Amino acid sequence: MSELPGWVHVYSGKVRDLFVPTGADGLDDTDSVLVVASDRVSAFDHVLEPGIPGKGGLLTTLSLWWFDQLDDVPNHLIPDHALVGERVVERIPGEVAGRSMLAKPLDMYPIECVVRGYLTGSGWAEYRASQSVCGIPLPAGLQNGDRLPEPIYTPAWKAPMGQHDENISFERTVELVGRDVAEELRRLSLHVYERGAAIAEARGVIIADTKFEFGADRESGDITLADEVLTSDSSRYWDAAAYAAGRTPEERMASFDKQIVRDWLAANWDKTGTPPALPADIVERTAARYRELLERLTGE
């Protein structure tokens, strides 16, 4: 999508498109950004075909719900309506209503703020090789899917489009953004994860790990939560009942995220060339899990 009434397209990421008001000179000269979530799905740093029908709306609804729960952390949202005379005017075009957020522009930090509460994914692979994750030593004898003694902060460098994100040490984040900002990013990330994990657990869902993005408010300089938050794309979600009852990693980690896509792709692609198209049943199963997670968490 490249045209919306009153808005100009300025950037497309793997799954989101950004627009600024007509007349603004890009992201550096605007007081508002329209963030439109597409139905595109990505895995292993590739955008896959086909997309997941309804995904953009589901993830936007979930992000907005989480921003409401996390009201003690500044976020990038601004009002999506305005009063013109006595008339309330919606600022989000009808063409993308339900899958868009209106946000203030931020000076984004080049850090993906990853928090892990459970040992899985790339963390499990690294642990088997070194008994550590991103340089953080962990106890011996842990198994795939085990809960960690306490959540750990394992940042990554946000690579440009087409390149792989790179796990980095905390000291490397200090070099990139300064010690004060690095420590606050770590503190906020652990705080948001722990609060979100408690809310999810009360609804029968485990947040195994997640990633956040933050930017600096251009007026106040405040560190501000941005992009999506605790969605099925940015987090690993497991069914708590299945986790408690499961004996194998697959039984324990009944997921509500795009792990179905990752698993199918890992089994059917060698990570060279263009990824194969997703089968219809993988697309529908993924969409169904996204919908179930939204219902579990929000009751909607």
mmCIF file of C-alpha atoms in Angstrom:
data_model
loop_
_atom_site.group_PDB
_atom_site.id
_atom_site.type_symbol
_atom_site.label_atom_id
_atom_site.label_comp_id
_atom_site.label_asym_id
_atom_site.label_seq_id
_atom_site.Cartn_x
_atom_site.Cartn_y
_atom_site.Cartn_z
ATOM 1 C CA MET A 1 0.000 0.000 0.000
ATOM 2 C CA SER A 2 1.538 3.303 -1.092
ATOM 3 C CA GLU A 3 -1.367 5.777 -1.060
ATOM 4 C CA LEU A 4 -3.805 6.895 1.641
ATOM 5 C CA PRO A 5 -5.885 10.075 1.616
ATOM 6 C CA GLY A 6 -4.041 12.753 3.580
ATOM 7 C CA TRP A 7 -0.954 10.601 4.098
ATOM 8 C CA VAL A 8 2.296 9.905 2.248
ATOM 9 C CA HIS A 9 4.138 6.581 2.407
ATOM 10 C CA VAL A 10 7.717 7.002 3.669
ATOM 11 C CA TYR A 11 8.943 3.563 4.748
ATOM 12 C CA SER A 12 8.119 -0.141 4.715
ATOM 13 C CA GLY A 13 9.625 -2.674 7.085
ATOM 14 C CA LYS A 14 9.159 -6.411 7.045
ATOM 15 C CA VAL A 15 5.594 -6.230 8.320
ATOM 16 C CA ARG A 16 4.738 -2.522 8.834
ATOM 17 C CA ASP A 17 4.295 0.519 6.616
ATOM 18 C CA LEU A 18 4.848 4.092 7.834
ATOM 19 C CA PHE A 19 3.053 7.196 6.561
ATOM 20 C CA VAL A 20 3.368 10.898 7.396
ATOM 21 C CA PRO A 21 0.752 13.623 6.804
ATOM 22 C CA THR A 22 0.675 15.105 3.331
ATOM 23 C CA GLY A 23 2.996 18.107 3.285
ATOM 24 C CA ALA A 24 5.409 16.747 5.896
ATOM 25 C CA ASP A 25 9.003 16.366 4.798
ATOM 26 C CA GLY A 26 9.522 12.769 5.868
ATOM 27 C CA LEU A 27 9.980 11.332 9.356
ATOM 28 C CA ASP A 28 12.282 14.162 10.434
ATOM 29 C CA ASP A 29 9.629 16.849 9.837
ATOM 30 C CA THR A 30 6.352 15.612 11.266
ATOM 31 C CA ASP A 31 4.486 15.507 14.548
ATOM 32 C CA SER A 32 2.665 12.256 13.766
ATOM 33 C CA VAL A 33 3.313 8.937 12.064
ATOM 34 C CA LEU A 34 0.697 6.452 10.880
ATOM 35 C CA VAL A 35 1.924 2.924 11.622
ATOM 36 C CA VAL A 36 0.036 0.399 9.494
ATOM 37 C CA ALA A 37 0.392 -3.303 10.309
ATOM 38 C CA SER A 38 0.198 -5.513 7.230
ATOM 39 C CA ASP A 39 -0.698 -9.186 6.976
ATOM 40 C CA ARG A 40 2.884 -9.973 5.966
ATOM 41 C CA VAL A 41 4.720 -12.544 8.062
ATOM 42 C CA SER A 42 8.477 -12.849 8.480
ATOM 43 C CA ALA A 43 10.778 -15.549 9.800
ATOM 44 C CA PHE A 44 14.548 -15.974 9.725
ATOM 45 C CA ASP A 45 14.831 -12.373 8.449
ATOM 46 C CA HIS A 46 12.718 -13.066 5.346
ATOM 47 C CA VAL A 47 9.228 -11.910 4.421
ATOM 48 C CA LEU A 48 7.192 -14.967 3.488
ATOM 49 C CA GLU A 49 4.355 -15.670 1.102
ATOM 50 C CA PRO A 50 1.443 -15.708 1.512
ATOM 51 C CA GLY A 51 0.581 -13.445 4.440
ATOM 52 C CA ILE A 52 -1.635 -14.378 7.390
ATOM 53 C CA PRO A 53 -5.184 -13.055 6.767
ATOM 54 C CA GLY A 54 -6.279 -10.593 9.463
ATOM 55 C CA LYS A 55 -2.867 -10.603 11.140
ATOM 56 C CA GLY A 56 -2.396 -6.822 10.980
ATOM 57 C CA GLY A 57 -5.641 -6.165 12.811
ATOM 58 C CA LEU A 58 -5.011 -8.855 15.424
ATOM 59 C CA LEU A 59 -1.525 -7.589 16.267
ATOM 60 C CA THR A 60 -2.606 -3.951 16.368
ATOM 61 C CA THR A 61 -5.496 -4.775 18.703
ATOM 62 C CA LEU A 62 -3.156 -6.739 20.972
ATOM 63 C CA SER A 63 -0.523 -3.978 21.017
ATOM 64 C CA LEU A 64 -3.113 -1.332 21.901
ATOM 65 C CA TRP A 65 -4.444 -3.541 24.696
ATOM 66 C CA TRP A 66 -0.938 -4.036 26.103
ATOM 67 C CA PHE A 67 -0.138 -0.324 25.930
ATOM 68 C CA ASP A 68 -3.223 0.221 28.113
ATOM 69 C CA GLN A 69 -2.007 -2.353 30.660
ATOM 70 C CA LEU A 70 1.474 -0.831 30.774
ATOM 71 C CA ASP A 71 0.336 2.662 31.646
ATOM 72 C CA ASP A 72 3.354 3.415 33.856
ATOM 73 C CA VAL A 73 5.738 3.293 30.875
ATOM 74 C CA PRO A 74 5.720 6.178 28.342
ATOM 75 C CA ASN A 75 4.723 4.994 24.858
ATOM 76 C CA HIS A 76 4.564 6.471 21.378
ATOM 77 C CA LEU A 77 0.762 6.591 20.967
ATOM 78 C CA ILE A 78 -1.026 9.898 20.342
ATOM 79 C CA PRO A 79 -4.787 10.545 19.956
ATOM 80 C CA ASP A 80 -6.176 9.111 16.738
ATOM 81 C CA HIS A 81 -9.036 11.641 16.563
ATOM 82 C CA ALA A 82 -9.311 15.425 16.671
ATOM 83 C CA LEU A 83 -12.048 17.940 17.460
ATOM 84 C CA VAL A 84 -12.755 20.207 14.492
ATOM 85 C CA GLY A 85 -15.314 22.752 15.631
ATOM 86 C CA GLU A 86 -17.983 20.616 17.223
ATOM 87 C CA ARG A 87 -17.159 17.590 15.101
ATOM 88 C CA VAL A 88 -14.935 14.656 16.083
ATOM 89 C CA VAL A 89 -12.737 13.689 13.135
ATOM 90 C CA GLU A 90 -10.953 10.341 12.933
ATOM 91 C CA ARG A 91 -7.337 10.810 11.907
ATOM 92 C CA ILE A 92 -6.818 7.221 10.773
ATOM 93 C CA PRO A 93 -8.143 6.621 7.229
ATOM 94 C CA GLY A 94 -10.975 4.131 6.974
ATOM 95 C CA GLU A 95 -8.951 2.021 4.550
ATOM 96 C CA VAL A 96 -6.570 1.001 7.347
ATOM 97 C CA ALA A 97 -8.782 1.416 10.415
ATOM 98 C CA GLY A 98 -8.384 -1.441 12.882
ATOM 99 C CA ARG A 99 -4.796 -2.199 11.894
ATOM 100 C CA SER A 100 -3.129 1.160 12.438
ATOM 101 C CA MET A 101 -1.728 3.220 15.292
ATOM 102 C CA LEU A 102 -1.108 6.952 15.321
ATOM 103 C CA ALA A 103 2.229 7.670 16.964
ATOM 104 C CA LYS A 104 4.667 10.468 17.594
ATOM 105 C CA PRO A 105 8.030 10.218 15.848
ATOM 106 C CA LEU A 106 10.939 9.194 18.042
ATOM 107 C CA ASP A 107 14.689 9.036 17.667
ATOM 108 C CA MET A 108 14.895 5.257 17.743
ATOM 109 C CA TYR A 109 17.713 3.415 19.503
ATOM 110 C CA PRO A 110 19.515 0.816 17.345
ATOM 111 C CA ILE A 111 18.834 -1.867 19.963
ATOM 112 C CA GLU A 112 16.357 -4.722 20.101
ATOM 113 C CA CYS A 113 15.709 -5.109 23.817
ATOM 114 C CA VAL A 114 15.269 -8.860 24.238
ATOM 115 C CA VAL A 115 14.130 -10.377 27.540
ATOM 116 C CA ARG A 116 14.101 -14.135 28.131
ATOM 117 C CA GLY A 117 12.181 -15.741 30.974
ATOM 118 C CA TYR A 118 12.554 -19.285 29.635
ATOM 119 C CA LEU A 119 15.333 -21.147 27.855
ATOM 120 C CA THR A 120 14.354 -21.789 24.235
ATOM 121 C CA GLY A 121 15.089 -20.882 20.619
ATOM 122 C CA SER A 122 18.544 -19.474 19.929
ATOM 123 C CA GLY A 123 19.108 -19.203 23.689
ATOM 124 C CA TRP A 124 18.764 -22.978 24.049
ATOM 125 C CA ALA A 125 21.240 -23.539 21.193
ATOM 126 C CA GLU A 126 23.758 -21.180 22.765
ATOM 127 C CA TYR A 127 23.291 -22.699 26.226
ATOM 128 C CA ARG A 128 24.079 -26.183 24.913
ATOM 129 C CA ALA A 129 27.320 -24.859 23.451
ATOM 130 C CA SER A 130 28.491 -22.643 26.311
ATOM 131 C CA GLN A 131 26.100 -22.946 29.312
ATOM 132 C CA SER A 132 25.431 -19.250 28.806
ATOM 133 C CA VAL A 133 23.181 -16.957 26.762
ATOM 134 C CA CYS A 134 24.677 -13.774 25.292
ATOM 135 C CA GLY A 135 27.533 -14.065 27.756
ATOM 136 C CA ILE A 136 25.277 -14.497 30.789
ATOM 137 C CA PRO A 137 26.233 -17.732 32.640
ATOM 138 C CA LEU A 138 23.344 -20.021 33.571
ATOM 139 C CA PRO A 139 23.055 -23.030 35.904
ATOM 140 C CA ALA A 140 24.022 -26.461 34.616
ATOM 141 C CA GLY A 141 21.384 -29.067 33.773
ATOM 142 C CA LEU A 142 18.716 -26.866 32.226
ATOM 143 C CA GLN A 143 16.525 -28.344 29.488
ATOM 144 C CA ASN A 144 14.799 -26.862 26.460
ATOM 145 C CA GLY A 145 11.809 -24.859 27.695
ATOM 146 C CA ASP A 146 12.915 -24.581 31.321
ATOM 147 C CA ARG A 147 12.073 -21.450 33.260
ATOM 148 C CA LEU A 148 15.180 -19.421 34.066
ATOM 149 C CA PRO A 149 15.993 -18.584 37.697
ATOM 150 C CA GLU A 150 15.156 -14.970 36.783
ATOM 151 C CA PRO A 151 14.515 -13.154 33.491
ATOM 152 C CA ILE A 152 17.640 -12.092 31.613
ATOM 153 C CA TYR A 153 18.226 -9.125 29.299
ATOM 154 C CA THR A 154 19.983 -10.113 26.062
ATOM 155 C CA PRO A 155 20.034 -7.162 23.632
ATOM 156 C CA ALA A 156 20.603 -7.306 19.902
ATOM 157 C CA TRP A 157 21.797 -4.789 17.342
ATOM 158 C CA LYS A 158 19.074 -3.878 14.848
ATOM 159 C CA ALA A 159 20.559 -4.596 11.454
ATOM 160 C CA PRO A 160 19.486 -2.732 8.299
ATOM 161 C CA MET A 161 16.831 -4.386 6.112
ATOM 162 C CA GLY A 162 18.217 -7.507 4.472
ATOM 163 C CA GLN A 163 20.866 -8.140 7.129
ATOM 164 C CA HIS A 164 20.704 -10.336 10.209
ATOM 165 C CA ASP A 165 20.219 -8.830 13.667
ATOM 166 C CA GLU A 166 23.221 -9.517 15.887
ATOM 167 C CA ASN A 167 23.198 -10.491 19.554
ATOM 168 C CA ILE A 168 25.433 -8.118 21.500
ATOM 169 C CA SER A 169 26.714 -7.735 25.041
ATOM 170 C CA PHE A 170 25.402 -5.141 27.446
ATOM 171 C CA GLU A 171 28.746 -3.348 27.260
ATOM 172 C CA ARG A 172 28.317 -3.073 23.495
ATOM 173 C CA THR A 173 24.967 -1.321 24.052
ATOM 174 C CA VAL A 174 26.818 1.109 26.327
ATOM 175 C CA GLU A 175 29.154 1.882 23.427
ATOM 176 C CA LEU A 176 26.185 2.424 21.100
ATOM 177 C CA VAL A 177 23.888 4.572 23.279
ATOM 178 C CA GLY A 178 25.810 5.542 26.424
ATOM 179 C CA ARG A 179 25.707 3.975 29.884
ATOM 180 C CA ASP A 180 22.723 5.888 31.294
ATOM 181 C CA VAL A 181 20.494 5.029 28.327
ATOM 182 C CA ALA A 182 21.736 1.419 28.196
ATOM 183 C CA GLU A 183 20.948 0.871 31.869
ATOM 184 C CA GLU A 184 17.504 2.439 31.525
ATOM 185 C CA LEU A 185 16.713 0.316 28.453
ATOM 186 C CA ARG A 186 17.624 -2.778 30.467
ATOM 187 C CA ARG A 187 15.585 -1.676 33.478
ATOM 188 C CA LEU A 188 12.491 -0.791 31.432
ATOM 189 C CA SER A 189 12.697 -3.985 29.381
ATOM 190 C CA LEU A 190 12.837 -6.222 32.448
ATOM 191 C CA HIS A 191 10.041 -4.218 34.097
ATOM 192 C CA VAL A 192 7.715 -4.465 31.087
ATOM 193 C CA TYR A 193 8.426 -8.172 30.655
ATOM 194 C CA GLU A 194 7.833 -9.009 34.307
ATOM 195 C CA ARG A 195 4.604 -7.014 34.458
ATOM 196 C CA GLY A 196 3.378 -8.457 31.167
ATOM 197 C CA ALA A 197 4.318 -11.989 32.177
ATOM 198 C CA ALA A 198 2.316 -11.693 35.411
ATOM 199 C CA ILE A 199 -0.754 -10.406 33.544
ATOM 200 C CA ALA A 200 -0.489 -13.186 30.965
ATOM 201 C CA GLU A 201 0.062 -15.904 33.571
ATOM 202 C CA ALA A 202 -3.150 -14.890 35.318
ATOM 203 C CA ARG A 203 -4.900 -15.661 32.010
ATOM 204 C CA GLY A 204 -3.265 -19.064 31.545
ATOM 205 C CA VAL A 205 -0.542 -17.939 29.134
ATOM 206 C CA ILE A 206 3.269 -17.914 29.452
ATOM 207 C CA ILE A 207 5.447 -15.276 27.796
ATOM 208 C CA ALA A 208 8.657 -17.228 27.240
ATOM 209 C CA ASP A 209 10.581 -14.346 25.707
ATOM 210 C CA THR A 210 9.964 -11.089 23.895
ATOM 211 C CA LYS A 211 11.641 -8.073 22.344
ATOM 212 C CA PHE A 212 10.963 -4.356 22.720
ATOM 213 C CA GLU A 213 11.998 -1.249 20.843
ATOM 214 C CA PHE A 214 12.466 2.164 22.404
ATOM 215 C CA GLY A 215 13.178 5.669 21.167
ATOM 216 C CA ALA A 216 13.869 9.089 22.624
ATOM 217 C CA ASP A 217 11.043 11.624 22.700
ATOM 218 C CA ARG A 218 12.206 14.480 20.482
ATOM 219 C CA GLU A 219 10.952 17.147 22.879
ATOM 220 C CA SER A 220 11.579 15.744 26.348
ATOM 221 C CA GLY A 221 14.278 13.169 25.622
ATOM 222 C CA ASP A 222 12.296 10.588 27.626
ATOM 223 C CA ILE A 223 12.909 6.943 26.734
ATOM 224 C CA THR A 224 9.649 5.816 25.124
ATOM 225 C CA LEU A 225 8.227 2.374 24.310
ATOM 226 C CA ALA A 226 7.531 2.128 20.575
ATOM 227 C CA ASP A 227 6.543 -0.150 17.722
ATOM 228 C CA GLU A 228 4.570 -3.244 18.803
ATOM 229 C CA VAL A 229 4.563 -4.596 22.326
ATOM 230 C CA LEU A 230 4.114 -8.193 23.533
ATOM 231 C CA THR A 231 2.464 -9.346 20.300
ATOM 232 C CA SER A 232 2.499 -12.822 18.780
ATOM 233 C CA ASP A 233 5.166 -11.610 16.350
ATOM 234 C CA SER A 234 7.528 -10.115 18.931
ATOM 235 C CA SER A 235 7.050 -12.739 21.663
ATOM 236 C CA ARG A 236 6.910 -16.467 22.285
ATOM 237 C CA TYR A 237 3.609 -17.352 23.943
ATOM 238 C CA TRP A 238 2.895 -20.782 25.413
ATOM 239 C CA ASP A 239 -0.206 -22.377 26.869
ATOM 240 C CA ALA A 240 0.382 -22.602 30.631
ATOM 241 C CA ALA A 241 -1.742 -25.733 31.076
ATOM 242 C CA ALA A 242 0.062 -27.573 28.283
ATOM 243 C CA TYR A 243 3.409 -26.461 29.716
ATOM 244 C CA ALA A 244 2.548 -27.852 33.137
ATOM 245 C CA ALA A 245 1.312 -31.153 31.723
ATOM 246 C CA GLY A 246 3.798 -31.644 28.873
ATOM 247 C CA ARG A 247 6.651 -34.115 28.921
ATOM 248 C CA THR A 248 8.442 -33.319 25.672
ATOM 249 C CA PRO A 249 9.473 -29.821 24.585
ATOM 250 C CA GLU A 250 6.834 -29.935 21.839
ATOM 251 C CA GLU A 251 4.093 -30.854 24.323
ATOM 252 C CA ARG A 252 5.204 -28.239 26.837
ATOM 253 C CA MET A 253 5.575 -25.393 24.360
ATOM 254 C CA ALA A 254 2.113 -25.266 22.781
ATOM 255 C CA SER A 255 2.544 -21.871 21.170
ATOM 256 C CA PHE A 256 0.274 -18.944 20.333
ATOM 257 C CA ASP A 257 2.725 -17.240 17.981
ATOM 258 C CA LYS A 258 4.433 -17.806 14.643
ATOM 259 C CA GLN A 259 6.428 -20.791 15.912
ATOM 260 C CA ILE A 260 4.271 -22.943 13.620
ATOM 261 C CA VAL A 261 5.699 -20.968 10.700
ATOM 262 C CA ARG A 262 9.279 -21.164 12.002
ATOM 263 C CA ASP A 263 9.052 -24.933 12.546
ATOM 264 C CA TRP A 264 7.606 -25.613 9.082
ATOM 265 C CA LEU A 265 10.176 -23.378 7.414
ATOM 266 C CA ALA A 266 13.080 -24.966 9.318
ATOM 267 C CA ALA A 267 11.919 -28.409 8.152
ATOM 268 C CA ASN A 268 11.354 -27.402 4.524
ATOM 269 C CA TRP A 269 14.029 -24.813 3.696
ATOM 270 C CA ASP A 270 17.818 -24.733 3.986
ATOM 271 C CA LYS A 271 17.887 -20.925 4.509
ATOM 272 C CA THR A 272 19.404 -20.284 1.074
ATOM 273 C CA GLY A 273 17.647 -18.544 -1.782
ATOM 274 C CA THR A 274 13.966 -17.630 -1.683
ATOM 275 C CA PRO A 275 11.878 -19.276 1.051
ATOM 276 C CA PRO A 276 9.105 -21.599 -0.159
ATOM 277 C CA ALA A 277 5.460 -20.496 -0.045
ATOM 278 C CA LEU A 278 3.627 -21.398 3.166
ATOM 279 C CA PRO A 279 0.987 -24.145 2.793
ATOM 280 C CA ALA A 280 -2.629 -23.170 3.364
ATOM 281 C CA ASP A 281 -2.929 -25.272 6.523
ATOM 282 C CA ILE A 282 0.115 -23.574 8.112
ATOM 283 C CA VAL A 283 -1.378 -20.152 7.310
ATOM 284 C CA GLU A 284 -4.759 -21.038 8.830
ATOM 285 C CA ARG A 285 -3.312 -22.709 11.936
ATOM 286 C CA THR A 286 -1.145 -19.652 12.589
ATOM 287 C CA ALA A 287 -4.103 -17.282 12.165
ATOM 288 C CA ALA A 288 -6.187 -19.415 14.522
ATOM 289 C CA ARG A 289 -3.507 -19.339 17.217
ATOM 290 C CA TYR A 290 -3.183 -15.549 16.903
ATOM 291 C CA ARG A 291 -6.953 -15.213 17.340
ATOM 292 C CA GLU A 292 -7.010 -17.559 20.328
ATOM 293 C CA LEU A 293 -4.239 -15.624 22.079
ATOM 294 C CA LEU A 294 -6.126 -12.344 21.651
ATOM 295 C CA GLU A 295 -9.260 -13.936 23.101
ATOM 296 C CA ARG A 296 -7.322 -15.456 26.020
ATOM 297 C CA LEU A 297 -5.657 -12.201 26.997
ATOM 298 C CA THR A 298 -8.348 -9.604 26.319
ATOM 299 C CA GLY A 299 -11.569 -11.612 26.584
ATOM 300 C CA GLU A 300 -12.641 -10.210 23.186
#
